[in-house]
């Protein structure tokens, strides 16, 4: 049971994002793009994620959306109205056409992408990010304070990758298997809900080898892409984990001083009951009449 508050803010507050406006599009946005994979079931959550990010950073950003194949025209139209001046939407059909050609030399990557929609987060974002660096957000993340650490990375000339620290270890691959099969010292407790990505770290040859040689495909589908991303970052080995204030918590309520929270798995109702309840007034007030 998710409770009355979660149900209320899902029903009442979630749709209000459709009328949100960012009033500062006349100012140049930052050049680092924000990428998200979204679908029909979570696009309004994604809009809240992006609005909270814009408000917390106090600046605009280029937004790149990757359709998981389920987005309907109304959702695309609303997202274009919200983020249109600097929005790119990659339809599933056009992405499939491009990626089928890109992955010709990587048969295990190709098969993985054809059979698991979660692969778009790993493979498509790296290929469709033109600048070398990007921010990757899941549509269950909300920002509550200025993300100073993330903005510091944005302002650097760096080839590092950074992730949230998960509350528990969820990697499908063990440290021993990563070492023995791939020669990699695996980073521990990587959560990819928030990712600061140097896209060259997603080495398709390495991913193909990991898919072929390890047990990663035997794990839960929602953990395969994050495990592969952790393996890629571990091989690249520049960067690490963000501070614990970028929270991935299994607790009922966020900790005091949390900058952001990833509302994954059992905490998803808190996205509405806690997150939208807290952000409704400050986010919707931006650009309001």
mmCIF file of C-alpha atoms in Angstrom:
data_model
loop_
_atom_site.group_PDB
_atom_site.id
_atom_site.type_symbol
_atom_site.label_atom_id
_atom_site.label_comp_id
_atom_site.label_asym_id
_atom_site.label_seq_id
_atom_site.Cartn_x
_atom_site.Cartn_y
_atom_site.Cartn_z
ATOM 1 C CA UNK A 1 0.000 0.000 0.000
ATOM 2 C CA UNK A 2 1.454 3.352 -0.991
ATOM 3 C CA UNK A 3 -0.825 5.429 1.204
ATOM 4 C CA UNK A 4 -3.101 8.430 0.799
ATOM 5 C CA UNK A 5 -0.365 11.064 0.390
ATOM 6 C CA UNK A 6 1.359 9.211 -2.453
ATOM 7 C CA UNK A 7 -1.957 8.621 -4.211
ATOM 8 C CA UNK A 8 -2.966 12.269 -3.784
ATOM 9 C CA UNK A 9 0.258 13.738 -5.186
ATOM 10 C CA UNK A 10 0.353 11.188 -8.003
ATOM 11 C CA UNK A 11 -3.183 12.132 -9.014
ATOM 12 C CA UNK A 12 -3.158 15.850 -8.201
ATOM 13 C CA UNK A 13 0.420 17.136 -8.263
ATOM 14 C CA UNK A 14 2.096 15.019 -10.943
ATOM 15 C CA UNK A 15 0.009 16.417 -13.859
ATOM 16 C CA UNK A 16 0.641 20.026 -12.781
ATOM 17 C CA UNK A 17 4.113 19.821 -14.330
ATOM 18 C CA UNK A 18 2.482 20.161 -17.748
ATOM 19 C CA UNK A 19 1.925 23.879 -17.060
ATOM 20 C CA UNK A 20 5.437 24.521 -15.673
ATOM 21 C CA UNK A 21 7.524 27.118 -17.494
ATOM 22 C CA UNK A 22 11.223 27.889 -17.396
ATOM 23 C CA UNK A 23 11.361 31.686 -17.721
ATOM 24 C CA UNK A 24 15.035 32.044 -18.642
ATOM 25 C CA UNK A 25 15.310 30.476 -22.100
ATOM 26 C CA UNK A 26 16.593 33.824 -23.383
ATOM 27 C CA UNK A 27 19.779 33.063 -21.445
ATOM 28 C CA UNK A 28 22.165 30.547 -23.006
ATOM 29 C CA UNK A 29 21.878 27.120 -21.367
ATOM 30 C CA UNK A 30 24.893 25.165 -20.269
ATOM 31 C CA UNK A 31 26.500 23.147 -23.073
ATOM 32 C CA UNK A 32 26.517 19.829 -21.157
ATOM 33 C CA UNK A 33 23.361 17.891 -22.138
ATOM 34 C CA UNK A 34 21.071 15.996 -19.788
ATOM 35 C CA UNK A 35 20.001 12.591 -21.138
ATOM 36 C CA UNK A 36 17.036 10.492 -20.016
ATOM 37 C CA UNK A 37 15.382 7.302 -21.242
ATOM 38 C CA UNK A 38 11.634 7.700 -20.805
ATOM 39 C CA UNK A 39 8.352 6.062 -21.760
ATOM 40 C CA UNK A 40 4.623 6.527 -21.485
ATOM 41 C CA UNK A 41 4.470 5.364 -17.866
ATOM 42 C CA UNK A 42 7.057 7.792 -16.486
ATOM 43 C CA UNK A 43 7.321 10.859 -18.726
ATOM 44 C CA UNK A 44 5.580 13.145 -16.220
ATOM 45 C CA UNK A 45 7.969 11.938 -13.519
ATOM 46 C CA UNK A 46 10.810 12.713 -15.937
ATOM 47 C CA UNK A 47 9.446 16.222 -16.426
ATOM 48 C CA UNK A 48 9.491 16.732 -12.639
ATOM 49 C CA UNK A 49 13.045 15.384 -12.517
ATOM 50 C CA UNK A 50 14.185 17.888 -15.133
ATOM 51 C CA UNK A 51 12.238 20.791 -13.619
ATOM 52 C CA UNK A 52 13.750 20.087 -10.201
ATOM 53 C CA UNK A 53 17.211 19.955 -11.818
ATOM 54 C CA UNK A 54 16.691 23.272 -13.625
ATOM 55 C CA UNK A 55 15.456 24.919 -10.434
ATOM 56 C CA UNK A 56 18.182 23.481 -8.201
ATOM 57 C CA UNK A 57 20.954 24.539 -10.587
ATOM 58 C CA UNK A 58 19.281 27.835 -11.490
ATOM 59 C CA UNK A 59 20.108 27.446 -15.166
ATOM 60 C CA UNK A 60 18.816 25.880 -18.349
ATOM 61 C CA UNK A 61 20.219 22.752 -19.975
ATOM 62 C CA UNK A 62 20.010 20.982 -23.321
ATOM 63 C CA UNK A 63 17.743 17.966 -22.838
ATOM 64 C CA UNK A 64 18.019 14.751 -24.855
ATOM 65 C CA UNK A 65 15.172 12.263 -24.445
ATOM 66 C CA UNK A 66 15.401 8.651 -25.585
ATOM 67 C CA UNK A 67 11.980 7.141 -26.299
ATOM 68 C CA UNK A 68 11.799 3.570 -25.019
ATOM 69 C CA UNK A 69 9.267 2.829 -27.745
ATOM 70 C CA UNK A 70 6.118 3.621 -25.769
ATOM 71 C CA UNK A 71 5.934 7.437 -25.830
ATOM 72 C CA UNK A 72 2.696 8.768 -27.307
ATOM 73 C CA UNK A 73 2.397 12.021 -29.299
ATOM 74 C CA UNK A 74 0.802 13.933 -26.403
ATOM 75 C CA UNK A 75 3.776 13.231 -24.144
ATOM 76 C CA UNK A 76 6.247 14.366 -26.804
ATOM 77 C CA UNK A 77 4.210 17.520 -27.412
ATOM 78 C CA UNK A 78 4.159 18.403 -23.708
ATOM 79 C CA UNK A 79 7.892 17.789 -23.316
ATOM 80 C CA UNK A 80 8.543 19.958 -26.363
ATOM 81 C CA UNK A 81 6.461 22.733 -24.820
ATOM 82 C CA UNK A 82 8.385 22.454 -21.552
ATOM 83 C CA UNK A 83 11.943 22.060 -22.871
ATOM 84 C CA UNK A 84 11.516 22.775 -26.572
ATOM 85 C CA UNK A 85 14.136 25.468 -27.181
ATOM 86 C CA UNK A 86 16.930 23.002 -26.439
ATOM 87 C CA UNK A 87 15.201 19.618 -26.629
ATOM 88 C CA UNK A 88 16.059 16.618 -28.797
ATOM 89 C CA UNK A 89 13.834 13.532 -28.833
ATOM 90 C CA UNK A 90 15.219 10.319 -30.300
ATOM 91 C CA UNK A 91 12.303 8.148 -31.357
ATOM 92 C CA UNK A 92 12.747 4.430 -30.875
ATOM 93 C CA UNK A 93 12.393 3.793 -34.604
ATOM 94 C CA UNK A 94 15.104 6.272 -35.623
ATOM 95 C CA UNK A 95 17.393 5.146 -32.800
ATOM 96 C CA UNK A 96 16.948 1.498 -33.808
ATOM 97 C CA UNK A 97 17.933 2.311 -37.375
ATOM 98 C CA UNK A 98 21.078 4.141 -36.303
ATOM 99 C CA UNK A 99 22.083 1.667 -33.604
ATOM 100 C CA UNK A 100 21.540 -1.387 -35.806
ATOM 101 C CA UNK A 101 24.253 -0.023 -38.072
ATOM 102 C CA UNK A 102 26.485 1.106 -35.187
ATOM 103 C CA UNK A 103 26.397 -2.308 -33.517
ATOM 104 C CA UNK A 104 27.060 -4.437 -36.596
ATOM 105 C CA UNK A 105 30.591 -5.206 -35.363
ATOM 106 C CA UNK A 106 29.377 -5.899 -31.811
ATOM 107 C CA UNK A 107 26.995 -8.883 -31.995
ATOM 108 C CA UNK A 108 26.494 -9.333 -28.251
ATOM 109 C CA UNK A 109 25.698 -5.625 -27.807
ATOM 110 C CA UNK A 110 23.339 -5.815 -30.757
ATOM 111 C CA UNK A 111 21.462 -8.804 -29.368
ATOM 112 C CA UNK A 112 21.324 -7.285 -25.891
ATOM 113 C CA UNK A 113 19.848 -4.042 -27.216
ATOM 114 C CA UNK A 114 17.256 -5.900 -29.283
ATOM 115 C CA UNK A 115 16.017 -7.880 -26.284
ATOM 116 C CA UNK A 116 16.239 -5.447 -23.340
ATOM 117 C CA UNK A 117 14.900 -1.892 -23.357
ATOM 118 C CA UNK A 118 17.217 -1.059 -20.440
ATOM 119 C CA UNK A 119 20.119 -1.282 -22.886
ATOM 120 C CA UNK A 120 19.171 2.127 -24.285
ATOM 121 C CA UNK A 121 20.550 3.787 -21.161
ATOM 122 C CA UNK A 122 23.941 2.165 -21.647
ATOM 123 C CA UNK A 123 24.329 2.062 -25.419
ATOM 124 C CA UNK A 124 22.201 4.815 -26.948
ATOM 125 C CA UNK A 125 23.102 7.630 -24.586
ATOM 126 C CA UNK A 126 26.817 7.132 -25.192
ATOM 127 C CA UNK A 127 26.355 7.041 -28.955
ATOM 128 C CA UNK A 128 23.954 9.998 -29.200
ATOM 129 C CA UNK A 129 25.889 12.340 -26.928
ATOM 130 C CA UNK A 130 27.933 14.560 -29.199
ATOM 131 C CA UNK A 131 30.100 16.414 -26.705
ATOM 132 C CA UNK A 132 32.060 13.726 -24.864
ATOM 133 C CA UNK A 133 30.407 14.424 -21.509
ATOM 134 C CA UNK A 134 26.796 14.290 -20.402
ATOM 135 C CA UNK A 135 24.573 14.008 -17.351
ATOM 136 C CA UNK A 136 22.329 10.934 -17.204
ATOM 137 C CA UNK A 137 19.282 10.989 -14.942
ATOM 138 C CA UNK A 138 16.634 8.389 -14.215
ATOM 139 C CA UNK A 139 13.010 9.601 -14.164
ATOM 140 C CA UNK A 140 12.700 8.724 -10.480
ATOM 141 C CA UNK A 141 15.257 11.303 -9.278
ATOM 142 C CA UNK A 142 14.402 14.632 -7.655
ATOM 143 C CA UNK A 143 16.682 17.516 -6.642
ATOM 144 C CA UNK A 144 16.058 19.502 -3.466
ATOM 145 C CA UNK A 145 19.196 21.653 -3.098
ATOM 146 C CA UNK A 146 21.894 23.082 -5.317
ATOM 147 C CA UNK A 147 24.026 20.116 -6.533
ATOM 148 C CA UNK A 148 27.382 21.775 -5.922
ATOM 149 C CA UNK A 149 29.431 18.633 -6.543
ATOM 150 C CA UNK A 150 27.748 17.944 -9.867
ATOM 151 C CA UNK A 151 28.135 21.547 -10.981
ATOM 152 C CA UNK A 152 31.823 21.421 -10.092
ATOM 153 C CA UNK A 153 32.197 18.445 -12.473
ATOM 154 C CA UNK A 154 30.292 20.340 -15.142
ATOM 155 C CA UNK A 155 32.754 23.214 -14.836
ATOM 156 C CA UNK A 156 35.841 21.023 -15.097
ATOM 157 C CA UNK A 157 37.754 19.761 -18.108
ATOM 158 C CA UNK A 158 37.616 16.150 -16.999
ATOM 159 C CA UNK A 159 37.202 12.635 -18.382
ATOM 160 C CA UNK A 160 35.813 11.248 -15.126
ATOM 161 C CA UNK A 161 32.620 9.305 -14.421
ATOM 162 C CA UNK A 162 30.636 9.715 -11.201
ATOM 163 C CA UNK A 163 27.626 7.884 -9.777
ATOM 164 C CA UNK A 164 25.422 7.781 -6.704
ATOM 165 C CA UNK A 165 26.432 5.370 -3.975
ATOM 166 C CA UNK A 166 23.821 2.639 -3.670
ATOM 167 C CA UNK A 167 22.468 1.628 -0.280
ATOM 168 C CA UNK A 168 23.473 -1.986 -0.949
ATOM 169 C CA UNK A 169 25.589 -3.832 -3.497
ATOM 170 C CA UNK A 170 23.469 -4.722 -6.540
ATOM 171 C CA UNK A 171 26.061 -5.631 -9.147
ATOM 172 C CA UNK A 172 25.371 -8.883 -10.968
ATOM 173 C CA UNK A 173 29.120 -9.389 -11.385
ATOM 174 C CA UNK A 174 31.269 -10.173 -8.374
ATOM 175 C CA UNK A 175 34.594 -8.517 -7.760
ATOM 176 C CA UNK A 176 36.306 -11.842 -8.439
ATOM 177 C CA UNK A 177 34.516 -12.387 -11.758
ATOM 178 C CA UNK A 178 35.265 -8.847 -12.933
ATOM 179 C CA UNK A 179 38.923 -9.384 -12.082
ATOM 180 C CA UNK A 180 39.280 -12.890 -13.508
ATOM 181 C CA UNK A 181 37.209 -12.505 -16.688
ATOM 182 C CA UNK A 182 37.833 -8.864 -17.588
ATOM 183 C CA UNK A 183 40.906 -7.769 -15.643
ATOM 184 C CA UNK A 184 38.922 -4.992 -13.965
ATOM 185 C CA UNK A 185 38.828 -3.866 -10.348
ATOM 186 C CA UNK A 186 35.080 -3.355 -9.978
ATOM 187 C CA UNK A 187 33.770 -0.203 -8.331
ATOM 188 C CA UNK A 188 31.396 -1.135 -5.534
ATOM 189 C CA UNK A 189 27.804 -0.017 -4.863
ATOM 190 C CA UNK A 190 27.408 1.943 -8.081
ATOM 191 C CA UNK A 191 23.904 3.304 -8.649
ATOM 192 C CA UNK A 192 23.285 4.851 -12.054
ATOM 193 C CA UNK A 193 20.198 6.911 -11.173
ATOM 194 C CA UNK A 194 22.473 9.943 -11.380
ATOM 195 C CA UNK A 195 25.493 9.623 -13.626
ATOM 196 C CA UNK A 196 28.126 12.113 -14.718
ATOM 197 C CA UNK A 197 29.391 10.345 -17.796
ATOM 198 C CA UNK A 198 32.499 10.564 -19.918
ATOM 199 C CA UNK A 199 30.916 8.818 -22.877
ATOM 200 C CA UNK A 200 34.146 7.336 -24.220
ATOM 201 C CA UNK A 201 34.187 5.137 -21.101
ATOM 202 C CA UNK A 202 31.349 3.137 -22.691
ATOM 203 C CA UNK A 203 33.685 1.028 -24.820
ATOM 204 C CA UNK A 204 31.556 -1.147 -27.127
ATOM 205 C CA UNK A 205 34.300 -3.714 -27.589
ATOM 206 C CA UNK A 206 34.615 -4.047 -23.815
ATOM 207 C CA UNK A 207 30.828 -4.248 -23.355
ATOM 208 C CA UNK A 208 30.633 -6.925 -26.040
ATOM 209 C CA UNK A 209 33.319 -8.918 -24.245
ATOM 210 C CA UNK A 210 31.579 -8.519 -20.883
ATOM 211 C CA UNK A 211 28.308 -9.779 -22.347
ATOM 212 C CA UNK A 212 30.071 -12.748 -23.943
ATOM 213 C CA UNK A 213 32.402 -13.789 -21.118
ATOM 214 C CA UNK A 214 30.609 -13.063 -17.864
ATOM 215 C CA UNK A 215 27.379 -14.041 -16.131
ATOM 216 C CA UNK A 216 25.868 -10.545 -16.449
ATOM 217 C CA UNK A 217 22.981 -11.674 -18.671
ATOM 218 C CA UNK A 218 21.844 -14.089 -15.982
ATOM 219 C CA UNK A 219 20.913 -11.226 -13.676
ATOM 220 C CA UNK A 220 17.715 -9.239 -13.329
ATOM 221 C CA UNK A 221 17.093 -7.170 -16.492
ATOM 222 C CA UNK A 222 16.920 -3.899 -14.584
ATOM 223 C CA UNK A 223 20.415 -4.529 -13.171
ATOM 224 C CA UNK A 224 22.233 -5.545 -16.363
ATOM 225 C CA UNK A 225 22.707 -2.043 -17.811
ATOM 226 C CA UNK A 226 23.834 -0.570 -14.479
ATOM 227 C CA UNK A 227 26.278 -3.441 -13.929
ATOM 228 C CA UNK A 228 27.736 -2.949 -17.403
ATOM 229 C CA UNK A 229 28.002 0.795 -16.828
ATOM 230 C CA UNK A 230 29.817 0.160 -13.549
ATOM 231 C CA UNK A 231 32.176 -2.228 -15.333
ATOM 232 C CA UNK A 232 32.901 0.355 -18.044
ATOM 233 C CA UNK A 233 33.603 3.065 -15.471
ATOM 234 C CA UNK A 234 35.775 0.658 -13.496
ATOM 235 C CA UNK A 235 37.814 -0.146 -16.587
ATOM 236 C CA UNK A 236 38.173 3.568 -17.354
ATOM 237 C CA UNK A 237 38.951 4.093 -13.654
ATOM 238 C CA UNK A 238 38.655 7.864 -13.497
ATOM 239 C CA UNK A 239 36.048 9.203 -11.083
ATOM 240 C CA UNK A 240 34.060 7.457 -8.365
ATOM 241 C CA UNK A 241 30.990 7.928 -6.190
ATOM 242 C CA UNK A 242 29.197 11.134 -5.316
ATOM 243 C CA UNK A 243 28.653 12.182 -1.720
ATOM 244 C CA UNK A 244 25.943 10.431 0.271
ATOM 245 C CA UNK A 245 23.813 13.581 0.038
ATOM 246 C CA UNK A 246 22.916 12.274 -3.429
ATOM 247 C CA UNK A 247 20.781 9.746 -1.688
ATOM 248 C CA UNK A 248 19.852 6.226 -2.653
ATOM 249 C CA UNK A 249 18.042 5.155 0.464
ATOM 250 C CA UNK A 250 15.829 2.273 1.449
ATOM 251 C CA UNK A 251 14.454 4.265 4.365
ATOM 252 C CA UNK A 252 10.995 5.786 4.458
ATOM 253 C CA UNK A 253 12.106 9.421 4.561
ATOM 254 C CA UNK A 254 15.041 11.258 3.059
ATOM 255 C CA UNK A 255 17.876 12.300 5.346
ATOM 256 C CA UNK A 256 18.360 15.856 6.481
ATOM 257 C CA UNK A 257 20.485 17.771 4.018
ATOM 258 C CA UNK A 258 19.868 15.508 1.030
ATOM 259 C CA UNK A 259 20.700 17.259 -2.238
ATOM 260 C CA UNK A 260 18.848 14.711 -4.350
ATOM 261 C CA UNK A 261 17.145 11.400 -3.923
ATOM 262 C CA UNK A 262 16.743 8.425 -6.241
ATOM 263 C CA UNK A 263 13.321 6.928 -5.537
ATOM 264 C CA UNK A 264 13.962 3.425 -6.778
ATOM 265 C CA UNK A 265 12.380 0.097 -5.950
ATOM 266 C CA UNK A 266 10.573 0.110 -2.596
ATOM 267 C CA UNK A 267 10.792 3.897 -2.124
ATOM 268 C CA UNK A 268 8.928 4.784 -5.355
ATOM 269 C CA UNK A 269 5.750 5.913 -3.497
ATOM 270 C CA UNK A 270 7.927 8.447 -1.673
ATOM 271 C CA UNK A 271 8.604 10.175 -5.021
ATOM 272 C CA UNK A 272 5.023 11.404 -4.738
ATOM 273 C CA UNK A 273 4.365 11.519 -0.987
ATOM 274 C CA UNK A 274 7.687 13.127 -0.088
ATOM 275 C CA UNK A 275 9.298 14.487 -3.252
ATOM 276 C CA UNK A 276 6.393 16.112 -5.057
ATOM 277 C CA UNK A 277 4.925 17.289 -1.771
ATOM 278 C CA UNK A 278 8.144 19.177 -0.999
ATOM 279 C CA UNK A 279 8.767 20.468 -4.512
ATOM 280 C CA UNK A 280 5.247 21.384 -5.578
ATOM 281 C CA UNK A 281 5.364 24.995 -4.427
ATOM 282 C CA UNK A 282 9.010 25.932 -5.161
ATOM 283 C CA UNK A 283 9.122 24.271 -8.589
ATOM 284 C CA UNK A 284 5.722 25.384 -9.828
ATOM 285 C CA UNK A 285 6.381 28.912 -8.582
ATOM 286 C CA UNK A 286 9.243 29.266 -11.092
ATOM 287 C CA UNK A 287 7.846 31.067 -14.102
ATOM 288 C CA UNK A 288 4.396 31.210 -12.545
ATOM 289 C CA UNK A 289 2.058 34.070 -13.091
#
